[in-house]
Amino acid sequence: MSTLAQKEIRMAATSLGSSSAQGLPSNEGDDVERECSRKPDQKPLKHYGVGDPSTMVSSSSPHLSSRGSINKWFWDSFEGIQRTCQMDEYDEDKNPNGIINLSISENKLCLDLLTRRLSQSDMLWVEPSLLQYTDWRGHAFLREEVARFLSFYCKSPAPLKPDNVLVLNGSISVFSALATVLCEVGEAFLIPAPFYGSITRHVHRYGSVRLVSVHLDSEVTGMETRPFQLTVEKLEMAFQGAKSEGVKVKGLILINPHNPLGDVYSVEELQGYLDFAKRHELHVIMDEVYMLSVFEKSIEYHSVLSLERLPDPQRTHVMWAPSKDFGMSGVRFSTLYTENQDVATAVASLCCCHSLSGLVQYQMAQLFRDRDWIDQVFLPENHARLKAAHTYVSEELRALGIPFLSRGAGFFIWANLGKYLPEATFDQELLLWRRFLDNRVLLSCGKAFECKEPGWFRLIFSDRIHRLRLGMQRIRQVLEGESQVAADAPSCQTQEPRGPGSHYED
Amino acid sequence: MSTLAQKEIRMAATSLGSSSAQGLPSNEGDDVERECSRKPDQKPLKHYGVGDPSTMVSSSSPHLSSRGSINKWFWDSFEGIQRTCQMDEYDEDKNPNGIINLSISENKLCLDLLTRRLSQSDMLWVEPSLLQYTDWRGHAFLREEVARFLSFYCKSPAPLKPDNVLVLNGSISVFSALATVLCEVGEAFLIPAPFYGSITRHVHRYGSVRLVSVHLDSEVTGMETRPFQLTVEKLEMAFQGAKSEGVKVKGLILINPHNPLGDVYSVEELQGYLDFAKRHELHVIMDEVYMLSVFEKSIEYHSVLSLERLPDPQRTHVMWAPSKDFGMSGVRFSTLYTENQDVATAVASLCCCHSLSGLVQYQMAQLFRDRDWIDQVFLPENHARLKAAHTYVSEELRALGIPFLSRGAGFFIWANLGKYLPEATFDQELLLWRRFLDNRVLLSCGKAFECKEPGWFRLIFSDRIHRLRLGMQRIRQVLEGESQVAADAPSCQTQEPRGPGSHYED
């Protein structure tokens, strides 16, 4: 029996006011290699949706501005469930019936390595300059180290310049700052969907900027080679569609490796997307925070910074952070690389709201320059552990006959549980999500990621094996029960409050 | 000869578009005890000014939104000079002709104590939970420690509650978050002027909120007992004045101890200001970041949290940070205490943009719980050093016959150099400021702090004695030359770009 109070589950609809996604029948199949069957081309009903969180807030406080009320609503709707889960988290000894949380995109597989490295005595270095005000963009020694680090790991054709580097306290801050300096209130960024849902809030909190979803399909049509493939044609359709609704689109957000799909874009794909953006004078925000989490050796990753020639370097802005790749989301550290000095300066001005301790800046520089540890110890071990965990969850899903995207990057598996829904609706998706939670395992459902097909879920696999085992066991229990319920076509709980997001993403 | 390029000095007018301050004759006098002479009551021409930074930006970038352009302008106008000074900073051995910077409100007197304490082995503690996502408001262990710390040092009648504590990465972030959640775009806070000028930018960067200055006079009139005294009458006049101009005022910012005046409010004064705010349903943001920097034993400090009964607890929000009191502005740490759960929740939602490393959160908790070190080592020594430095600069000013406010709190002396201006204008004030800089000493001038009388300057004295000595020597050189120039009524350099601010304040 769940200890979660109903009121704590009153989660807001995660579509955030987007044009309602079409309840297209989900594509099911036992052949996981095929993942999703190819179907003849068919015209989707609507290929984009414009999100507007401000339309979701019904009540306001006499003490808050409209912006304050939206932010309060963000917290009430998306933080509540995670905080409740945190307080009731599974612990082998202390809370064996606690919740297994497979919804937060964190890498918990290498905390031992990290803890050991960060505990070494070179990490405690205090000198007066670190305790005083400095350049808001970050200490010079750190920006030099970041430039060297990115030049090497992004394989840039020429050394990256420290002057183009800004350091902020996490990628949420980078989104917040870029949204504010690139867009007026109410303007928008294009983003392929599904995408990790919290970006919607990151660009809206301070920026009041909206997202236009470029809806991708699980069905493979035309020239496509994989499910949920992003094409220039889809970008174009969404851009024109938003334009026809009077929405001013100022940029395109690309996530590579992609969260939650795990996709890694080829050079040709990247080039196509960037050319599209250039044609429409759109800024491109490249989110590359999983750059070093490509654990499948056969996959070749291409940072946008590795390209010989960027189509529009003045409108290309690249984010990287150690949060995911080094499993240290609690350290609050992110970098922005941009050649555009106007953008760099405007973000620099906001950096005083996003600055981080000089002591942390020193620690990060130490970490980045320890290439032996990174290359010989951390990365190989991290990739091996990610691969093992991915293999375990993949095999469990195969055993259940669940189709999923089998990629070799990131911490997540994007799985189609559509066959467990009695009807292909988001209400049913939410019911299933709720049944998982009642059985003490928390996942993220597709609706939270603006997926337009009900039934998709994201599972985080970057956790220790005993927790994964228990999590998968609880999922299996629900699905076996659920299969039976589905056969009975239940009418229960249709008033259940709606869809969860994974707020901790950044 | 200054190495500063002219273009780097192109500093924006720091009035930020306020109603132009009246060039009232400054009040001079040799008797520093009297500070400023009492004059018969006289009606000021205008007792308030509404600042609007957005009116100051003339050029915009094709790549930036209007908000981006304002932020770029903030950086170009206010950071340039500080960064140039930083690169050319005085160093006894390496750069003896470098600039002595007495414009940044930092306490450099106890960096040895701080460095020693923070280097102790208990400060390097790494455990997995510190490396992972946590409550955006701050780890629970830290908020408990902050509540205990503030209960003790603020002398609260009842223990403060950890649930009312939020931890952010610096006070700039607290201003930014409060401005956004309390005000709509274009609304305003009242603030007594002079005030440290960077608040103007803190509430505007993300919040697009304006400040209405409540202009205080150096002249002591009516029932007043000291220069620049804040009275409820002046608050009322400014509030009504702004209202009559159609400006919606949502709150009042109070700084106690005051920067740059050094004033410490009595309980009766505090009560009066809070009652005024309650009458008009204004939020009160209490900036108490110099709370532990009252170095004169005879002065009794009263935190607003020590009051037996707050007039409007739901609209009273208190900021404190160790940045000033512990001389660690580079650690980026600030706290907000509010009983208003709507405000706390809305700010909590923004906290994901203002979060700080778990490792720093641990360090700060360690520091706050080390009461022996704080009470036996740090505070007594810090106060003694502040007092000695204050005494030195005071005596130098007295020797020069310069009137100034002699207070026993903070890091600054507010001095009237009006007698060195050939005319009582802000252009002349700026010329004097520029001559200081040419002679390698950087101060903040009153215009940057919205002072309505030309000729006032803020000197930071919380620096080591050899730097203070050299700084005072350079100031004296200018003033002695300046006195002569003043007698000659010069016509030079009237095209000099306008007034500097001290951007590093928070």
PDB file of C-alpha atoms in Angstrom, chain B residues 107-250:
ATOM      1  CA  ASN B 107      36.469  42.341   4.004  1.00  0.00           C
ATOM      2  CA  LYS B 108      40.103  41.468   3.300  1.00  0.00           C
ATOM      3  CA  LEU B 109      41.181  41.779   6.896  1.00  0.00           C
ATOM      4  CA  CYS B 110      40.606  38.196   7.990  1.00  0.00           C
ATOM      5  CA  LEU B 111      41.492  36.136   4.959  1.00  0.00           C
ATOM      6  CA  ASP B 112      44.257  34.530   7.001  1.00  0.00           C
ATOM      7  CA  LEU B 113      41.773  33.295   9.633  1.00  0.00           C
ATOM      8  CA  LEU B 114      39.335  32.114   7.000  1.00  0.00           C
ATOM      9  CA  THR B 115      41.936  30.354   4.916  1.00  0.00           C
ATOM     10  CA  ARG B 116      43.211  28.550   7.987  1.00  0.00           C
ATOM     11  CA  ARG B 117      39.774  27.457   9.128  1.00  0.00           C
ATOM     12  CA  LEU B 118      38.553  26.339   5.716  1.00  0.00           C
ATOM     13  CA  SER B 119      41.768  24.390   5.138  1.00  0.00           C
ATOM     14  CA  GLN B 120      41.175  22.169   8.142  1.00  0.00           C
ATOM     15  CA  SER B 121      40.574  18.561   7.299  1.00  0.00           C
ATOM     16  CA  ASP B 122      36.942  18.567   8.474  1.00  0.00           C
ATOM     17  CA  MET B 123      36.142  20.783   5.492  1.00  0.00           C
ATOM     18  CA  LEU B 124      36.851  18.061   2.949  1.00  0.00           C
ATOM     19  CA  TRP B 125      34.023  15.630   3.360  1.00  0.00           C
ATOM     20  CA  VAL B 126      32.632  13.872   0.327  1.00  0.00           C
ATOM     21  CA  GLU B 127      29.756  11.505   0.526  1.00  0.00           C
ATOM     22  CA  PRO B 128      27.464  10.319  -2.256  1.00  0.00           C
ATOM     23  CA  SER B 129      24.453  12.318  -1.110  1.00  0.00           C
ATOM     24  CA  LEU B 130      26.458  15.533  -1.500  1.00  0.00           C
ATOM     25  CA  LEU B 131      27.195  14.676  -5.133  1.00  0.00           C
ATOM     26  CA  GLN B 132      23.589  14.049  -6.068  1.00  0.00           C
ATOM     27  CA  TYR B 133      20.479  16.128  -6.595  1.00  0.00           C
ATOM     28  CA  THR B 134      18.888  17.302  -3.397  1.00  0.00           C
ATOM     29  CA  ASP B 135      16.189  19.699  -2.245  1.00  0.00           C
ATOM     30  CA  TRP B 136      16.734  22.842  -4.305  1.00  0.00           C
ATOM     31  CA  ARG B 137      16.228  24.950  -1.165  1.00  0.00           C
ATOM     32  CA  GLY B 138      19.374  23.399   0.296  1.00  0.00           C
ATOM     33  CA  HIS B 139      20.200  20.176   2.144  1.00  0.00           C
ATOM     34  CA  ALA B 140      18.069  19.684   5.254  1.00  0.00           C
ATOM     35  CA  PHE B 141      21.147  19.471   7.513  1.00  0.00           C
ATOM     36  CA  LEU B 142      22.252  22.881   6.270  1.00  0.00           C
ATOM     37  CA  ARG B 143      18.899  24.602   6.629  1.00  0.00           C
ATOM     38  CA  GLU B 144      18.689  23.297  10.191  1.00  0.00           C
ATOM     39  CA  GLU B 145      22.128  24.699  10.911  1.00  0.00           C
ATOM     40  CA  VAL B 146      21.246  28.055   9.335  1.00  0.00           C
ATOM     41  CA  ALA B 147      18.066  28.251  11.415  1.00  0.00           C
ATOM     42  CA  ARG B 148      20.060  27.581  14.594  1.00  0.00           C
ATOM     43  CA  PHE B 149      22.729  30.075  13.574  1.00  0.00           C
ATOM     44  CA  LEU B 150      20.253  32.852  12.782  1.00  0.00           C
ATOM     45  CA  SER B 151      18.178  32.152  15.896  1.00  0.00           C
ATOM     46  CA  PHE B 152      21.272  32.730  17.972  1.00  0.00           C
ATOM     47  CA  TYR B 153      22.908  35.664  16.204  1.00  0.00           C
ATOM     48  CA  CYS B 154      19.668  37.452  15.347  1.00  0.00           C
ATOM     49  CA  LYS B 155      18.467  36.887  18.919  1.00  0.00           C
ATOM     50  CA  SER B 156      15.080  35.670  17.769  1.00  0.00           C
ATOM     51  CA  PRO B 157      12.509  35.411  20.571  1.00  0.00           C
ATOM     52  CA  ALA B 158      11.638  31.865  19.444  1.00  0.00           C
ATOM     53  CA  PRO B 159      13.733  29.368  17.463  1.00  0.00           C
ATOM     54  CA  LEU B 160      13.594  30.029  13.725  1.00  0.00           C
ATOM     55  CA  LYS B 161      12.263  27.219  11.574  1.00  0.00           C
ATOM     56  CA  PRO B 162      14.417  25.345   9.047  1.00  0.00           C
ATOM     57  CA  ASP B 163      11.400  25.141   6.746  1.00  0.00           C
ATOM     58  CA  ASN B 164      11.440  28.932   6.398  1.00  0.00           C
ATOM     59  CA  VAL B 165      15.090  28.923   5.328  1.00  0.00           C
ATOM     60  CA  LEU B 166      16.198  28.907   1.699  1.00  0.00           C
ATOM     61  CA  VAL B 167      19.822  28.743   0.654  1.00  0.00           C
ATOM     62  CA  LEU B 168      20.950  30.403  -2.571  1.00  0.00           C
ATOM     63  CA  ASN B 169      24.273  31.142  -4.253  1.00  0.00           C
ATOM     64  CA  GLY B 170      24.642  34.721  -3.066  1.00  0.00           C
ATOM     65  CA  SER B 171      22.476  37.682  -2.208  1.00  0.00           C
ATOM     66  CA  ILE B 172      22.266  38.854  -5.818  1.00  0.00           C
ATOM     67  CA  SER B 173      20.252  35.701  -6.432  1.00  0.00           C
ATOM     68  CA  VAL B 174      17.976  36.438  -3.489  1.00  0.00           C
ATOM     69  CA  PHE B 175      17.219  39.895  -4.889  1.00  0.00           C
ATOM     70  CA  SER B 176      16.684  38.444  -8.336  1.00  0.00           C
ATOM     71  CA  ALA B 177      14.297  35.759  -7.111  1.00  0.00           C
ATOM     72  CA  LEU B 178      12.312  38.042  -4.793  1.00  0.00           C
ATOM     73  CA  ALA B 179      11.953  40.737  -7.451  1.00  0.00           C
ATOM     74  CA  THR B 180      10.584  38.145  -9.869  1.00  0.00           C
ATOM     75  CA  VAL B 181       8.124  36.434  -7.569  1.00  0.00           C
ATOM     76  CA  LEU B 182       6.830  39.604  -5.870  1.00  0.00           C
ATOM     77  CA  CYS B 183       6.570  41.997  -8.816  1.00  0.00           C
ATOM     78  CA  GLU B 184       5.328  42.101 -12.353  1.00  0.00           C
ATOM     79  CA  VAL B 185       7.655  43.511 -15.002  1.00  0.00           C
ATOM     80  CA  GLY B 186       8.010  47.273 -14.485  1.00  0.00           C
ATOM     81  CA  GLU B 187       6.759  47.340 -10.894  1.00  0.00           C
ATOM     82  CA  ALA B 188       8.997  48.768  -8.223  1.00  0.00           C
ATOM     83  CA  PHE B 189      10.572  48.592  -4.776  1.00  0.00           C
ATOM     84  CA  LEU B 190      11.136  51.641  -2.590  1.00  0.00           C
ATOM     85  CA  ILE B 191      14.679  52.048  -1.357  1.00  0.00           C
ATOM     86  CA  PRO B 192      16.252  54.807   0.746  1.00  0.00           C
ATOM     87  CA  ALA B 193      19.074  56.531  -1.174  1.00  0.00           C
ATOM     88  CA  PRO B 194      22.030  56.619  -1.111  1.00  0.00           C
ATOM     89  CA  PHE B 195      22.189  52.837  -1.403  1.00  0.00           C
ATOM     90  CA  TYR B 196      24.820  50.562  -2.896  1.00  0.00           C
ATOM     91  CA  GLY B 197      24.067  50.992  -6.553  1.00  0.00           C
ATOM     92  CA  SER B 198      24.236  47.459  -7.836  1.00  0.00           C
ATOM     93  CA  ILE B 199      20.861  46.580  -6.286  1.00  0.00           C
ATOM     94  CA  THR B 200      19.385  48.461  -9.234  1.00  0.00           C
ATOM     95  CA  ARG B 201      20.797  45.806 -11.520  1.00  0.00           C
ATOM     96  CA  HIS B 202      20.077  42.880  -9.219  1.00  0.00           C
ATOM     97  CA  VAL B 203      16.328  43.460  -9.344  1.00  0.00           C
ATOM     98  CA  HIS B 204      16.371  44.266 -13.047  1.00  0.00           C
ATOM     99  CA  ARG B 205      18.558  41.559 -14.575  1.00  0.00           C
ATOM    100  CA  TYR B 206      15.901  38.874 -14.547  1.00  0.00           C
ATOM    101  CA  GLY B 207      13.085  40.640 -12.743  1.00  0.00           C
ATOM    102  CA  SER B 208      12.791  43.816 -14.843  1.00  0.00           C
ATOM    103  CA  VAL B 209      11.828  45.509 -11.589  1.00  0.00           C
ATOM    104  CA  ARG B 210      12.619  49.159 -10.891  1.00  0.00           C
ATOM    105  CA  LEU B 211      13.729  51.034  -7.807  1.00  0.00           C
ATOM    106  CA  VAL B 212      12.098  54.167  -6.434  1.00  0.00           C
ATOM    107  CA  SER B 213      14.722  56.099  -4.499  1.00  0.00           C
ATOM    108  CA  VAL B 214      13.681  57.695  -1.232  1.00  0.00           C
ATOM    109  CA  HIS B 215      16.197  60.528  -1.278  1.00  0.00           C
ATOM    110  CA  LEU B 216      17.819  61.303   2.054  1.00  0.00           C
ATOM    111  CA  ASP B 217      19.544  64.582   2.871  1.00  0.00           C
ATOM    112  CA  SER B 218      22.854  65.286   4.505  1.00  0.00           C
ATOM    113  CA  GLU B 219      21.164  68.204   6.219  1.00  0.00           C
ATOM    114  CA  VAL B 220      19.667  67.481   9.590  1.00  0.00           C
ATOM    115  CA  THR B 221      16.243  69.043   9.793  1.00  0.00           C
ATOM    116  CA  GLY B 222      13.156  68.910  11.991  1.00  0.00           C
ATOM    117  CA  MET B 223      13.202  66.043  14.452  1.00  0.00           C
ATOM    118  CA  GLU B 224      16.129  64.311  12.817  1.00  0.00           C
ATOM    119  CA  THR B 225      19.214  63.468  14.815  1.00  0.00           C
ATOM    120  CA  ARG B 226      21.678  62.549  12.088  1.00  0.00           C
ATOM    121  CA  PRO B 227      22.490  63.216   8.428  1.00  0.00           C
ATOM    122  CA  PHE B 228      20.788  61.055   5.794  1.00  0.00           C
ATOM    123  CA  GLN B 229      18.266  59.918   8.352  1.00  0.00           C
ATOM    124  CA  LEU B 230      15.439  57.805   7.028  1.00  0.00           C
ATOM    125  CA  THR B 231      12.037  58.858   8.317  1.00  0.00           C
ATOM    126  CA  VAL B 232       8.582  57.485   7.784  1.00  0.00           C
ATOM    127  CA  GLU B 233       7.592  60.844   6.355  1.00  0.00           C
ATOM    128  CA  LYS B 234      10.189  60.510   3.582  1.00  0.00           C
ATOM    129  CA  LEU B 235       9.043  56.978   2.848  1.00  0.00           C
ATOM    130  CA  GLU B 236       5.487  58.185   2.635  1.00  0.00           C
ATOM    131  CA  MET B 237       6.356  61.067   0.317  1.00  0.00           C
ATOM    132  CA  ALA B 238       8.325  58.848  -2.052  1.00  0.00           C
ATOM    133  CA  PHE B 239       5.592  56.219  -2.049  1.00  0.00           C
ATOM    134  CA  GLN B 240       2.904  58.766  -2.852  1.00  0.00           C
ATOM    135  CA  GLY B 241       5.125  60.453  -5.411  1.00  0.00           C
ATOM    136  CA  ALA B 242       5.751  57.228  -7.291  1.00  0.00           C
ATOM    137  CA  LYS B 243       2.077  56.376  -7.086  1.00  0.00           C
ATOM    138  CA  SER B 244       1.180  59.730  -8.592  1.00  0.00           C
ATOM    139  CA  GLU B 245       3.489  58.898 -11.513  1.00  0.00           C
ATOM    140  CA  GLY B 246       1.645  55.616 -12.009  1.00  0.00           C
ATOM    141  CA  VAL B 247       4.449  53.480 -10.640  1.00  0.00           C
ATOM    142  CA  LYS B 248       3.195  50.431  -8.764  1.00  0.00           C
ATOM    143  CA  VAL B 249       5.326  49.968  -5.652  1.00  0.00           C
ATOM    144  CA  LYS B 250       5.270  46.422  -4.270  1.00  0.00           C
TER     145      LYS B 250
END
